[in-house]
Amino acid sequence: MNCENVKGLCLKYTDLTEEDIKILESMVLQIPNTAELTGTDIFIDAPIKDGFDAVVLAWARPKCRSLYRNSVVGELALATSEPAVYRTLITGETCRNVRGVSQEGIPIAQTVVAIRNPGDKIIGVLIMERDISEELRQEEQFEFLTQTAERLSNTLMNLSMTGSQFENWVGNGIFVLNKYSKITYVNKKAAKIYQEYHGFEALGHDFLFAMFNCSCLEELLDALKSPTEFCIMDKSYLFEAYPLVTYGDLSGCVISLRDITDLRKKERELNAKSTVIREIHHRVKNNLQNVAALLRLQMRRSDLDTVKAEFAASINRIISIAMVHDVFACQNCDSVDLKDLSQRILNALLESSTSTEQSIEAHVIGQNLHLQSIKAVPLALVINEILTNSFKHGVRHLDKGVISLEIIEENGQIVLTVRDNGPEPEVPFDKVKQRRLGLQIVDSLVEDQLGGEFGMERINGMTVVTVSFPIHNSEGQL
C-alpha cells in the first residue's frame, strides 16, 4: 500500500488533520494480511468535504478470490450508491451483511465498521465485502424444495397406481410400496437387482424385508429413515426410505437404492493416500513458519516500537494458522481438537508476549470438542486475537496476571470465554471494539465465517470476552 497516495487523497478531498491521516495510514498497512486471511475484499474510505460522500483511500484483496478486476482507489463512493458507508459515517453504527451487487455484477454482502480517532471522531470506515452467490443459490433451492415436497409425494403415488413409467429416477433404483408393503412400481435398475437376488420379478411381491430384519412398513421406514448401507452379491448399495402420506395417513413409501461400489473403492484409494495428505499439511505448516521467521528478521531491522508491534501481531496470526495445519498433520480426521488448539496458541503467546519479570497464570479449561476443518482457521485467528488483547491490554503491566480460556458446549453452541485480571478500560467496551483492529477482525470473523456472536464485559474485577457460535453447520455437520 502506498501511504503517500493515501495522504495525497486525504489532503485533496477531506478536512482530516495530520494526526487523523496517520491513523488511516496505519490502518492501510494492516489490511492486506486481513484480506488474505479472511478471503474478502477490504476497503478504507474517508468522508470528503461535502459531508455526504466518501473517497476510497485503499483497497486490499485476496490473491485468488477478489470481487474486483480494477482498482477503485481514488474514486468517490457516493451516498446514493453506498448507503451502508454513508450510514456508518454519519451514525458510527456498524452495518453488517448489507446485500448488494459489485461493479462486476456479483452479489455481495458488505460489512462497514467506523474508524475513530482518539477523540472519538469518525475519520473513516473499514469495509469488508464477500461473495454471496452460493448463499443466494441455496436460499432459492430451499424455497423450491419446500414448495414441491408435497407435490412429489402425490406424483409418486399417482405413478404407482396408474402404472406410468419414470425410468432411472435421479440415477437410483426405485421401489414404490403401497400401505400393504407390496411393490407397486419398480424401475429397471431396481428390477434387475431384485431379479438377481430373488430369482423372480419384483412387481406385486413383498420388498426385501428379511434383509433389513423388518416385518412391516413402519419398521422398514424406521430402519431406513437415514441412508443405510447393505451388500448384495458383493456390491455395496445405499438404501433410504421416504414415506408417502395422503390426507395425513401413511399410504406407502418410496425406497431408493444407489450403487456405491465404486465410491467405496475410491474411498479405499483415498485412505491409502492419507499419509500424503498429512505430509502436505506438514509442509504448509513449515512454509508458514518460514514466513513467520522471515517477518521476525524484518522486524529486528526496525527501531520503531509501533512497527515491531504490527510485525508481532502478523507473526502471531500466521503461527495460529500454522498450528491448525500442525494438528491436521498429526491425525487422520478432518477436524481439530479445540482445547488442544487453544492450548497451543496460548503457549505460543506466553512465550512471545510476557517478560521474565512477570508471573502469568494462564490455562485452558473445559471440554474436548472437535471442530470441522472449515471453521478451524477463522477460529484460530479469533482465539489468537482475543488472547493477544488480554496479554497486550490486560495483564501487560501486572506483576501477577491471570488469563483463562474456557470451552463448553451449551444448547448446540460452542462457547469460548476468555477472562483476565487486567484493569478496566478507560472507555466503554463498544468503543474498545471499534478502536482495536484485532477486535474488529474478531467481530468480523465470528459474525461472517462462524455465524456467531462476540461480546465483552466486566465481571467481578475481570475483563470477560465471550464468543459463541453453532457447533453444527447448515448441513448438520460438526
Short mmCIF file of C-alpha atoms in Angstrom, two decimals:
data_model
loop_
_atom_site.label_atom_id
_atom_site.label_comp_id
_atom_site.label_asym_id
_atom_site.label_seq_id
_atom_site.Cartn_x
_atom_site.Cartn_y
_atom_site.Cartn_z
CA MET A 1 0.00 0.00 0.00
CA ASN A 2 1.29 3.45 -0.91
CA CYS A 3 0.78 5.73 2.10
CA GLU A 4 1.83 8.77 0.04
CA ASN A 5 -1.24 8.21 -2.13
CA VAL A 6 -3.40 7.95 0.98
CA LYS A 7 -2.10 11.24 2.32
CA GLY A 8 -2.48 12.91 -1.08
CA LEU A 9 -6.09 11.77 -1.40
CA CYS A 10 -6.85 12.94 2.15
CA LEU A 11 -5.38 16.39 1.53
CA LYS A 12 -7.23 16.71 -1.75
CA TYR A 13 -10.70 15.52 -0.72
CA THR A 14 -11.00 15.68 3.09
CA ASP A 15 -10.67 18.01 6.06
CA LEU A 16 -8.78 15.43 8.13
CA THR A 17 -5.88 16.54 10.31
CA GLU A 18 -2.33 15.24 10.03
CA GLU A 19 -2.93 13.04 13.09
CA ASP A 20 -6.09 11.57 11.57
CA ILE A 21 -4.28 10.84 8.31
CA LYS A 22 -1.54 9.00 10.20
CA ILE A 23 -4.17 6.78 11.87
CA LEU A 24 -5.64 5.90 8.46
CA GLU A 25 -2.18 5.25 7.02
CA SER A 26 -1.51 2.82 9.86
CA MET A 27 -4.79 1.03 9.13
CA VAL A 28 -3.94 0.81 5.44
CA LEU A 29 -0.73 -1.10 6.21
CA GLN A 30 -2.69 -3.72 8.15
CA ILE A 31 -5.48 -4.64 5.75
CA PRO A 32 -3.59 -6.78 3.14
CA ASN A 33 -2.96 -9.61 5.61
CA THR A 34 -6.53 -9.44 6.86
CA ALA A 35 -7.89 -9.59 3.30
CA GLU A 36 -5.84 -12.70 2.55
CA LEU A 37 -6.73 -14.43 5.83
CA THR A 38 -10.49 -13.74 5.58
CA GLY A 39 -10.82 -14.13 1.82
CA THR A 40 -12.61 -10.79 1.47
CA ASP A 41 -12.02 -7.51 -0.36
CA ILE A 42 -11.28 -4.76 2.17
CA PHE A 43 -11.52 -1.00 1.56
CA ILE A 44 -10.82 2.08 3.65
CA ASP A 45 -12.93 5.15 2.82
CA ALA A 46 -12.79 8.67 4.30
CA PRO A 47 -15.54 11.33 4.33
CA ILE A 48 -14.96 14.15 1.85
CA LYS A 49 -15.56 17.83 2.45
CA ASP A 50 -19.19 17.85 1.28
CA GLY A 51 -20.18 15.82 4.37
CA PHE A 52 -22.16 13.23 2.41
CA ASP A 53 -19.89 11.24 0.14
CA ALA A 54 -16.58 9.43 0.70
CA VAL A 55 -13.34 8.79 -1.18
CA VAL A 56 -11.73 5.35 -1.49
CA LEU A 57 -8.27 5.58 0.11
CA ALA A 58 -7.12 1.97 -0.07
CA TRP A 59 -8.08 -1.48 -1.30
CA ALA A 60 -6.70 -4.90 -0.29
CA ARG A 61 -7.85 -8.09 -1.94
CA PRO A 62 -7.26 -11.83 -1.55
CA LYS A 63 -4.95 -13.15 -4.23
CA CYS A 64 -7.33 -15.68 -5.78
CA ARG A 65 -10.88 -14.59 -4.91
CA SER A 66 -11.25 -10.85 -5.44
CA LEU A 67 -14.62 -9.40 -6.43
CA TYR A 68 -12.97 -6.62 -8.45
CA ARG A 69 -10.78 -6.66 -11.54
CA ASN A 70 -9.78 -2.97 -11.48
CA SER A 71 -8.75 -0.68 -8.64
CA VAL A 72 -11.28 1.83 -7.32
CA VAL A 73 -8.77 3.73 -5.15
CA GLY A 74 -9.25 7.47 -5.62
CA GLU A 75 -12.86 7.14 -6.77
CA LEU A 76 -15.77 8.70 -4.89
CA ALA A 77 -18.26 6.49 -3.02
CA LEU A 78 -21.48 8.44 -3.37
CA ALA A 79 -24.01 8.26 -0.55
CA THR A 80 -26.72 7.31 -3.04
CA SER A 81 -24.82 4.23 -4.24
CA GLU A 82 -23.14 3.29 -0.92
CA PRO A 83 -25.88 3.74 1.73
CA ALA A 84 -24.14 1.48 4.29
CA VAL A 85 -20.94 3.56 4.09
CA TYR A 86 -22.94 6.79 4.44
CA ARG A 87 -24.88 5.43 7.43
CA THR A 88 -21.75 4.36 9.31
CA LEU A 89 -20.00 7.67 8.61
CA ILE A 90 -22.99 9.59 9.97
CA THR A 91 -24.09 7.39 12.90
CA GLY A 92 -20.95 5.39 13.75
CA GLU A 93 -23.02 2.20 13.79
CA THR A 94 -21.61 -1.00 12.32
CA CYS A 95 -23.55 -2.19 9.26
CA ARG A 96 -23.39 -5.95 8.84
CA ASN A 97 -24.09 -8.14 5.83
CA VAL A 98 -25.73 -5.41 3.76
CA ARG A 99 -26.53 -7.11 0.48
CA GLY A 100 -25.78 -5.51 -2.86
CA VAL A 101 -24.12 -6.04 -6.23
CA SER A 102 -20.47 -5.34 -7.10
CA GLN A 103 -19.39 -3.36 -10.16
CA GLU A 104 -18.89 -6.70 -11.96
CA GLY A 105 -22.46 -7.77 -11.17
CA ILE A 106 -21.55 -10.23 -8.38
CA PRO A 107 -23.95 -10.38 -5.39
CA ILE A 108 -22.09 -9.34 -2.24
CA ALA A 109 -22.55 -8.88 1.50
CA GLN A 110 -20.95 -5.72 2.85
CA THR A 111 -19.86 -5.07 6.46
CA VAL A 112 -18.88 -1.49 7.36
CA VAL A 113 -17.09 -0.50 10.61
CA ALA A 114 -16.30 3.04 11.72
CA ILE A 115 -12.68 4.16 12.23
CA ARG A 116 -12.32 6.70 15.04
CA ASN A 117 -9.52 8.92 16.29
CA PRO A 118 -8.59 9.24 19.99
CA GLY A 119 -11.18 12.00 20.30
CA ASP A 120 -13.89 9.54 19.19
CA LYS A 121 -14.45 11.40 15.91
CA ILE A 122 -15.27 9.24 12.90
CA ILE A 123 -12.45 9.74 10.40
CA GLY A 124 -13.20 6.88 8.02
CA VAL A 125 -14.69 3.42 7.58
CA LEU A 126 -13.31 -0.09 7.05
CA ILE A 127 -15.36 -2.09 4.54
CA MET A 128 -15.31 -5.89 4.05
CA GLU A 129 -17.08 -7.39 1.04
CA ARG A 130 -17.64 -11.10 0.32
CA ASP A 131 -19.28 -13.10 -2.47
CA ILE A 132 -22.73 -14.49 -1.51
CA SER A 133 -23.62 -16.10 -4.85
CA GLU A 134 -23.66 -19.58 -3.30
CA GLU A 135 -25.80 -18.45 -0.34
CA LEU A 136 -28.42 -16.98 -2.67
CA ARG A 137 -28.43 -20.16 -4.74
CA GLN A 138 -29.04 -22.28 -1.63
CA GLU A 139 -31.85 -19.98 -0.46
CA GLU A 140 -33.58 -20.29 -3.82
CA GLN A 141 -33.11 -24.06 -3.82
CA PHE A 142 -34.55 -24.40 -0.31
CA GLU A 143 -37.62 -22.37 -1.25
CA PHE A 144 -38.13 -24.51 -4.35
CA LEU A 145 -37.83 -27.78 -2.41
CA THR A 146 -40.24 -26.57 0.26
CA GLN A 147 -42.90 -25.80 -2.33
CA THR A 148 -42.51 -29.06 -4.26
CA ALA A 149 -42.12 -31.66 -1.47
CA GLU A 150 -45.84 -32.44 -1.21
CA ARG A 151 -46.26 -32.44 -5.00
CA LEU A 152 -43.52 -35.05 -5.29
CA SER A 153 -45.28 -37.35 -2.84
CA ASN A 154 -48.59 -37.10 -4.71
CA THR A 155 -46.85 -37.62 -8.07
CA LEU A 156 -45.12 -40.81 -6.94
CA MET A 157 -48.36 -42.30 -5.61
CA ASN A 158 -50.12 -41.42 -8.86
CA LEU A 159 -47.36 -43.08 -10.90
CA SER A 160 -47.54 -46.26 -8.87
CA MET A 161 -51.34 -46.50 -9.16
CA THR A 162 -51.55 -45.72 -12.87
CA GLY A 163 -48.58 -47.81 -13.96
CA SER A 164 -46.80 -44.84 -15.56
CA GLN A 165 -43.09 -45.14 -16.27
CA PHE A 166 -40.37 -42.86 -14.90
CA GLU A 167 -37.17 -44.74 -15.62
CA ASN A 168 -33.93 -44.21 -13.74
CA TRP A 169 -35.22 -41.52 -11.40
CA VAL A 170 -32.16 -39.46 -10.36
CA GLY A 171 -29.97 -42.42 -11.38
CA ASN A 172 -31.11 -44.60 -8.45
CA GLY A 173 -33.02 -47.84 -8.24
CA ILE A 174 -36.61 -47.07 -7.17
CA PHE A 175 -39.27 -49.21 -5.48
CA VAL A 176 -42.73 -47.82 -4.68
CA LEU A 177 -44.63 -49.74 -1.98
CA ASN A 178 -48.30 -49.43 -1.01
CA LYS A 179 -49.56 -49.45 2.56
CA TYR A 180 -49.60 -53.28 2.49
CA SER A 181 -45.86 -53.32 1.70
CA LYS A 182 -46.45 -54.68 -1.82
CA ILE A 183 -44.23 -53.36 -4.65
CA THR A 184 -46.50 -51.35 -6.98
CA TYR A 185 -43.74 -49.83 -9.10
CA VAL A 186 -40.10 -50.65 -9.79
CA ASN A 187 -37.75 -49.07 -12.32
CA LYS A 188 -35.33 -51.07 -14.48
CA LYS A 189 -32.31 -50.68 -12.22
CA ALA A 190 -34.16 -51.84 -9.10
CA ALA A 191 -35.97 -54.63 -11.02
CA LYS A 192 -32.64 -56.08 -12.19
CA ILE A 193 -31.21 -56.15 -8.65
CA TYR A 194 -34.39 -57.75 -7.25
CA GLN A 195 -34.44 -60.39 -10.01
CA GLU A 196 -30.80 -61.31 -9.41
CA TYR A 197 -31.32 -61.55 -5.65
CA HIS A 198 -34.66 -63.46 -5.58
CA GLY A 199 -34.84 -65.12 -8.98
CA PHE A 200 -38.28 -63.68 -9.81
CA GLU A 201 -39.80 -60.33 -10.74
CA ALA A 202 -40.39 -57.65 -8.08
CA LEU A 203 -43.76 -56.21 -9.12
CA GLY A 204 -46.57 -57.35 -6.83
CA HIS A 205 -44.29 -59.06 -4.31
CA ASP A 206 -43.07 -58.01 -0.88
CA PHE A 207 -39.97 -55.88 -0.53
CA LEU A 208 -36.66 -57.27 0.78
CA PHE A 209 -37.85 -57.28 4.40
CA ALA A 210 -35.64 -60.13 5.56
CA MET A 211 -32.50 -58.18 4.65
CA PHE A 212 -33.48 -55.32 6.97
CA ASN A 213 -34.92 -57.52 9.74
CA CYS A 214 -38.33 -55.83 9.41
CA SER A 215 -41.82 -57.28 9.33
CA CYS A 216 -43.94 -54.27 8.36
CA LEU A 217 -43.83 -50.95 6.53
CA GLU A 218 -43.46 -48.85 9.69
CA GLU A 219 -40.42 -50.85 10.83
CA LEU A 220 -38.86 -50.55 7.38
CA LEU A 221 -39.32 -46.74 7.39
CA ASP A 222 -37.73 -46.56 10.82
CA ALA A 223 -34.78 -48.73 9.76
CA LEU A 224 -34.17 -46.69 6.61
CA LYS A 225 -35.02 -43.19 7.85
CA SER A 226 -31.39 -42.30 7.14
CA PRO A 227 -29.17 -43.72 4.37
CA THR A 228 -28.15 -47.28 5.30
CA GLU A 229 -25.54 -49.37 3.51
CA PHE A 230 -26.04 -53.06 2.62
CA CYS A 231 -24.12 -55.51 0.48
CA ILE A 232 -25.91 -57.54 -2.20
CA MET A 233 -23.88 -60.05 -4.21
CA ASP A 234 -20.51 -58.42 -3.47
CA LYS A 235 -21.80 -54.94 -4.30
CA SER A 236 -22.49 -52.06 -1.91
CA TYR A 237 -25.83 -50.25 -2.04
CA LEU A 238 -27.15 -47.29 -0.08
CA PHE A 239 -30.84 -47.66 0.85
CA GLU A 240 -33.17 -44.92 2.06
CA ALA A 241 -36.95 -44.87 2.60
CA TYR A 242 -39.30 -41.91 2.05
CA PRO A 243 -42.84 -42.12 3.49
CA LEU A 244 -45.79 -41.26 1.27
CA VAL A 245 -48.63 -39.57 3.10
CA THR A 246 -52.10 -38.96 1.72
CA TYR A 247 -54.53 -36.82 3.71
CA GLY A 248 -52.42 -37.31 6.83
CA ASP A 249 -52.28 -41.12 6.66
CA LEU A 250 -49.35 -43.34 5.69
CA SER A 251 -50.22 -44.67 2.24
CA GLY A 252 -46.91 -46.26 1.26
CA CYS A 253 -43.27 -45.39 0.74
CA VAL A 254 -40.54 -44.97 -1.84
CA ILE A 255 -37.35 -47.00 -1.44
CA SER A 256 -34.29 -45.56 -3.14
CA LEU A 257 -31.13 -47.59 -3.57
CA ARG A 258 -27.87 -46.33 -5.03
CA ASP A 259 -24.90 -48.41 -6.13
CA ILE A 260 -21.91 -47.08 -4.16
CA THR A 261 -19.48 -49.88 -5.01
CA ASP A 262 -17.21 -47.55 -7.00
CA LEU A 263 -17.48 -44.93 -4.26
CA ARG A 264 -16.25 -47.37 -1.64
CA LYS A 265 -13.39 -48.35 -3.92
CA LYS A 266 -12.40 -44.70 -4.31
CA GLU A 267 -12.63 -44.19 -0.53
CA ARG A 268 -10.17 -47.03 -0.03
CA GLU A 269 -7.84 -45.34 -2.52
CA LEU A 270 -8.20 -42.03 -0.67
CA ASN A 271 -7.46 -43.70 2.65
CA ALA A 272 -4.28 -45.09 1.11
CA LYS A 273 -3.27 -41.51 0.31
CA SER A 274 -3.88 -40.18 3.84
CA THR A 275 -0.15 -40.17 4.54
CA VAL A 276 0.40 -37.89 1.56
CA ILE A 277 -2.34 -35.53 2.76
CA ARG A 278 -0.82 -35.31 6.22
CA GLU A 279 2.57 -34.60 4.65
CA ILE A 280 1.02 -31.70 2.69
CA HIS A 281 -0.33 -30.21 5.93
CA HIS A 282 3.11 -30.65 7.47
CA ARG A 283 4.75 -28.77 4.60
CA VAL A 284 2.17 -25.99 4.72
CA LYS A 285 2.89 -25.62 8.43
CA ASN A 286 6.63 -25.46 7.73
CA ASN A 287 6.14 -22.87 5.00
CA LEU A 288 4.04 -20.69 7.30
CA GLN A 289 6.67 -20.97 10.00
CA ASN A 290 9.30 -19.92 7.45
CA VAL A 291 7.20 -16.87 6.57
CA ALA A 292 6.95 -16.04 10.27
CA ALA A 293 10.71 -16.41 10.63
CA LEU A 294 11.31 -14.03 7.73
CA LEU A 295 8.96 -11.49 9.29
CA ARG A 296 10.88 -11.77 12.57
CA LEU A 297 14.12 -10.97 10.73
CA GLN A 298 12.47 -7.97 9.11
CA MET A 299 11.05 -6.87 12.48
CA ARG A 300 14.51 -6.81 14.05
CA ARG A 301 15.68 -4.32 11.43
CA SER A 302 13.25 -1.68 12.69
CA ASP A 303 13.84 0.55 15.70
CA LEU A 304 10.21 1.70 15.94
CA ASP A 305 8.13 0.01 18.63
CA THR A 306 4.90 0.54 16.67
CA VAL A 307 6.34 -1.22 13.61
CA LYS A 308 7.61 -4.09 15.76
CA ALA A 309 4.16 -4.42 17.35
CA GLU A 310 2.47 -4.70 13.96
CA PHE A 311 5.03 -7.29 12.82
CA ALA A 312 4.49 -9.27 16.03
CA ALA A 313 0.70 -9.25 15.54
CA SER A 314 1.03 -10.54 11.97
CA ILE A 315 3.53 -13.21 13.06
CA ASN A 316 1.16 -14.46 15.77
CA ARG A 317 -1.68 -14.69 13.26
CA ILE A 318 0.45 -16.71 10.86
CA ILE A 319 1.63 -19.01 13.66
CA SER A 320 -2.01 -19.59 14.68
CA ILE A 321 -2.84 -20.80 11.18
CA ALA A 322 0.31 -22.94 11.15
CA MET A 323 -0.89 -24.62 14.34
CA VAL A 324 -4.10 -25.70 12.61
CA HIS A 325 -2.10 -27.41 9.86
CA ASP A 326 0.17 -28.94 12.51
CA VAL A 327 -2.88 -30.58 14.09
CA PHE A 328 -4.04 -31.92 10.71
CA ALA A 329 -0.53 -33.24 10.04
CA CYS A 330 -0.71 -35.37 13.20
CA GLN A 331 -4.09 -37.02 12.66
CA ASN A 332 -6.28 -38.71 10.06
CA CYS A 333 -9.65 -36.99 10.59
CA ASP A 334 -10.66 -33.68 9.05
CA SER A 335 -11.25 -31.94 12.37
CA VAL A 336 -9.30 -30.39 15.22
CA ASP A 337 -9.47 -30.69 18.98
CA LEU A 338 -10.47 -27.16 20.01
CA LYS A 339 -8.98 -27.44 23.50
CA ASP A 340 -5.65 -28.70 22.15
CA LEU A 341 -5.54 -25.94 19.51
CA SER A 342 -6.31 -23.27 22.13
CA GLN A 343 -3.56 -24.55 24.42
CA ARG A 344 -1.04 -24.42 21.56
CA ILE A 345 -1.92 -20.80 20.77
CA LEU A 346 -1.83 -19.83 24.45
CA ASN A 347 1.60 -21.42 24.93
CA ALA A 348 2.99 -19.58 21.89
CA LEU A 349 1.69 -16.23 23.17
CA LEU A 350 3.03 -16.90 26.67
CA GLU A 351 6.46 -17.37 25.15
CA SER A 352 6.34 -14.28 22.92
CA SER A 353 4.24 -11.78 24.91
CA THR A 354 5.48 -11.93 28.50
CA SER A 355 8.62 -10.64 30.19
CA THR A 356 10.85 -12.58 32.58
CA GLU A 357 9.79 -10.29 35.46
CA GLN A 358 6.11 -11.20 35.07
CA SER A 359 4.27 -14.11 36.66
CA ILE A 360 1.37 -15.01 34.40
CA GLU A 361 -1.04 -17.79 35.34
CA ALA A 362 -2.62 -18.91 32.06
CA HIS A 363 -4.62 -22.05 31.36
CA VAL A 364 -7.28 -23.62 29.14
CA ILE A 365 -10.20 -25.45 30.77
CA GLY A 366 -13.39 -27.11 29.62
CA GLN A 367 -14.49 -29.81 27.20
CA ASN A 368 -12.54 -31.55 24.44
CA LEU A 369 -14.64 -30.57 21.43
CA HIS A 370 -13.76 -31.41 17.83
CA LEU A 371 -14.33 -28.71 15.23
CA GLN A 372 -14.73 -29.14 11.47
CA SER A 373 -11.74 -28.03 9.40
CA ILE A 374 -13.60 -25.24 7.59
CA LYS A 375 -14.02 -23.39 10.91
CA ALA A 376 -10.56 -24.18 12.29
CA VAL A 377 -8.59 -21.36 10.64
CA PRO A 378 -11.02 -18.48 11.40
CA LEU A 379 -11.43 -19.74 14.97
CA ALA A 380 -7.66 -19.99 15.44
CA LEU A 381 -7.41 -16.35 14.36
CA VAL A 382 -10.23 -15.40 16.77
CA ILE A 383 -8.53 -17.15 19.70
CA ASN A 384 -5.18 -15.54 18.83
CA GLU A 385 -6.66 -12.02 18.64
CA ILE A 386 -8.60 -12.34 21.92
CA LEU A 387 -5.65 -13.79 23.86
CA THR A 388 -3.31 -11.20 22.31
CA ASN A 389 -5.70 -8.49 23.50
CA SER A 390 -5.54 -9.94 27.04
CA PHE A 391 -1.73 -10.01 27.02
CA LYS A 392 -1.31 -6.59 25.37
CA HIS A 393 -4.06 -4.56 27.05
CA GLY A 394 -4.94 -6.67 30.11
CA VAL A 395 -2.03 -8.15 32.06
CA ARG A 396 0.80 -6.34 30.28
CA HIS A 397 1.70 -4.09 33.21
CA LEU A 398 0.83 -6.52 36.03
CA ASP A 399 3.42 -8.39 38.09
CA LYS A 400 0.95 -11.24 38.58
CA GLY A 401 -1.55 -11.77 35.79
CA VAL A 402 -4.30 -14.32 35.28
CA ILE A 403 -5.67 -15.39 31.88
CA SER A 404 -8.09 -18.28 31.42
CA LEU A 405 -9.86 -19.69 28.36
CA GLU A 406 -12.92 -21.87 28.97
CA ILE A 407 -14.53 -24.08 26.31
CA ILE A 408 -18.03 -25.50 26.72
CA GLU A 409 -20.86 -26.82 24.57
CA GLU A 410 -24.22 -25.36 25.53
CA ASN A 411 -27.55 -25.84 23.72
CA GLY A 412 -25.92 -26.66 20.40
CA GLN A 413 -23.46 -23.76 20.71
CA ILE A 414 -19.72 -23.73 21.33
CA VAL A 415 -18.96 -21.01 23.89
CA LEU A 416 -15.41 -19.68 24.35
CA THR A 417 -14.86 -17.43 27.37
CA VAL A 418 -11.57 -15.61 27.96
CA ARG A 419 -11.02 -13.87 31.31
CA ASP A 420 -8.12 -11.71 32.51
CA ASN A 421 -7.50 -9.66 35.66
CA GLY A 422 -6.26 -6.58 33.81
CA PRO A 423 -7.59 -3.09 34.61
CA GLU A 424 -10.94 -1.93 33.28
CA PRO A 425 -10.62 0.04 30.01
CA GLU A 426 -10.99 3.80 30.25
CA VAL A 427 -13.66 3.78 27.52
CA PRO A 428 -16.78 1.59 27.12
CA PHE A 429 -16.28 -1.84 25.59
CA ASP A 430 -18.15 -0.94 22.40
CA LYS A 431 -15.61 1.85 21.85
CA VAL A 432 -12.75 -0.58 22.60
CA LYS A 433 -14.04 -2.98 19.92
CA GLN A 434 -14.25 -0.16 17.39
CA ARG A 435 -10.73 1.18 18.04
CA ARG A 436 -8.68 -2.03 18.04
CA LEU A 437 -8.11 -3.74 14.69
CA GLY A 438 -7.65 -7.13 16.34
CA LEU A 439 -11.11 -6.95 17.93
CA GLN A 440 -12.61 -5.71 14.65
CA ILE A 441 -11.13 -8.81 12.99
CA VAL A 442 -12.69 -10.96 15.73
CA ASP A 443 -16.07 -9.28 15.27
CA SER A 444 -15.99 -9.85 11.51
CA LEU A 445 -14.78 -13.48 11.63
CA VAL A 446 -17.26 -14.50 14.32
CA GLU A 447 -20.18 -12.87 12.50
CA ASP A 448 -19.36 -13.74 8.88
CA GLN A 449 -17.48 -17.05 8.98
CA LEU A 450 -18.59 -18.69 12.24
CA GLY A 451 -22.16 -17.38 12.24
CA GLY A 452 -21.89 -16.49 15.93
CA GLU A 453 -21.74 -13.62 18.42
CA PHE A 454 -18.91 -11.76 20.19
CA GLY A 455 -19.19 -9.68 23.37
CA MET A 456 -17.08 -8.02 26.10
CA GLU A 457 -17.99 -7.09 29.67
CA ARG A 458 -16.56 -6.52 33.15
CA ILE A 459 -17.49 -9.09 35.83
CA ASN A 460 -16.10 -9.30 39.38
CA GLY A 461 -12.95 -7.36 38.57
CA MET A 462 -12.23 -9.41 35.44
CA THR A 463 -12.48 -8.49 31.76
CA VAL A 464 -14.61 -11.23 30.16
CA VAL A 465 -14.70 -11.84 26.40
CA THR A 466 -17.27 -14.34 25.07
CA VAL A 467 -17.54 -15.91 21.62
CA SER A 468 -20.40 -18.29 20.81
CA PHE A 469 -21.27 -20.00 17.54
CA PRO A 470 -23.26 -23.06 16.36
CA ILE A 471 -21.46 -26.39 16.71
CA HIS A 472 -23.15 -27.62 13.53
CA ASN A 473 -23.10 -26.04 10.09
CA SER A 474 -26.15 -25.70 7.85
CA GLU A 475 -25.79 -29.35 6.74
CA GLY A 476 -25.69 -30.60 10.33
CA GLN A 477 -22.01 -31.50 10.27
CA LEU A 478 -19.62 -30.83 13.14
#
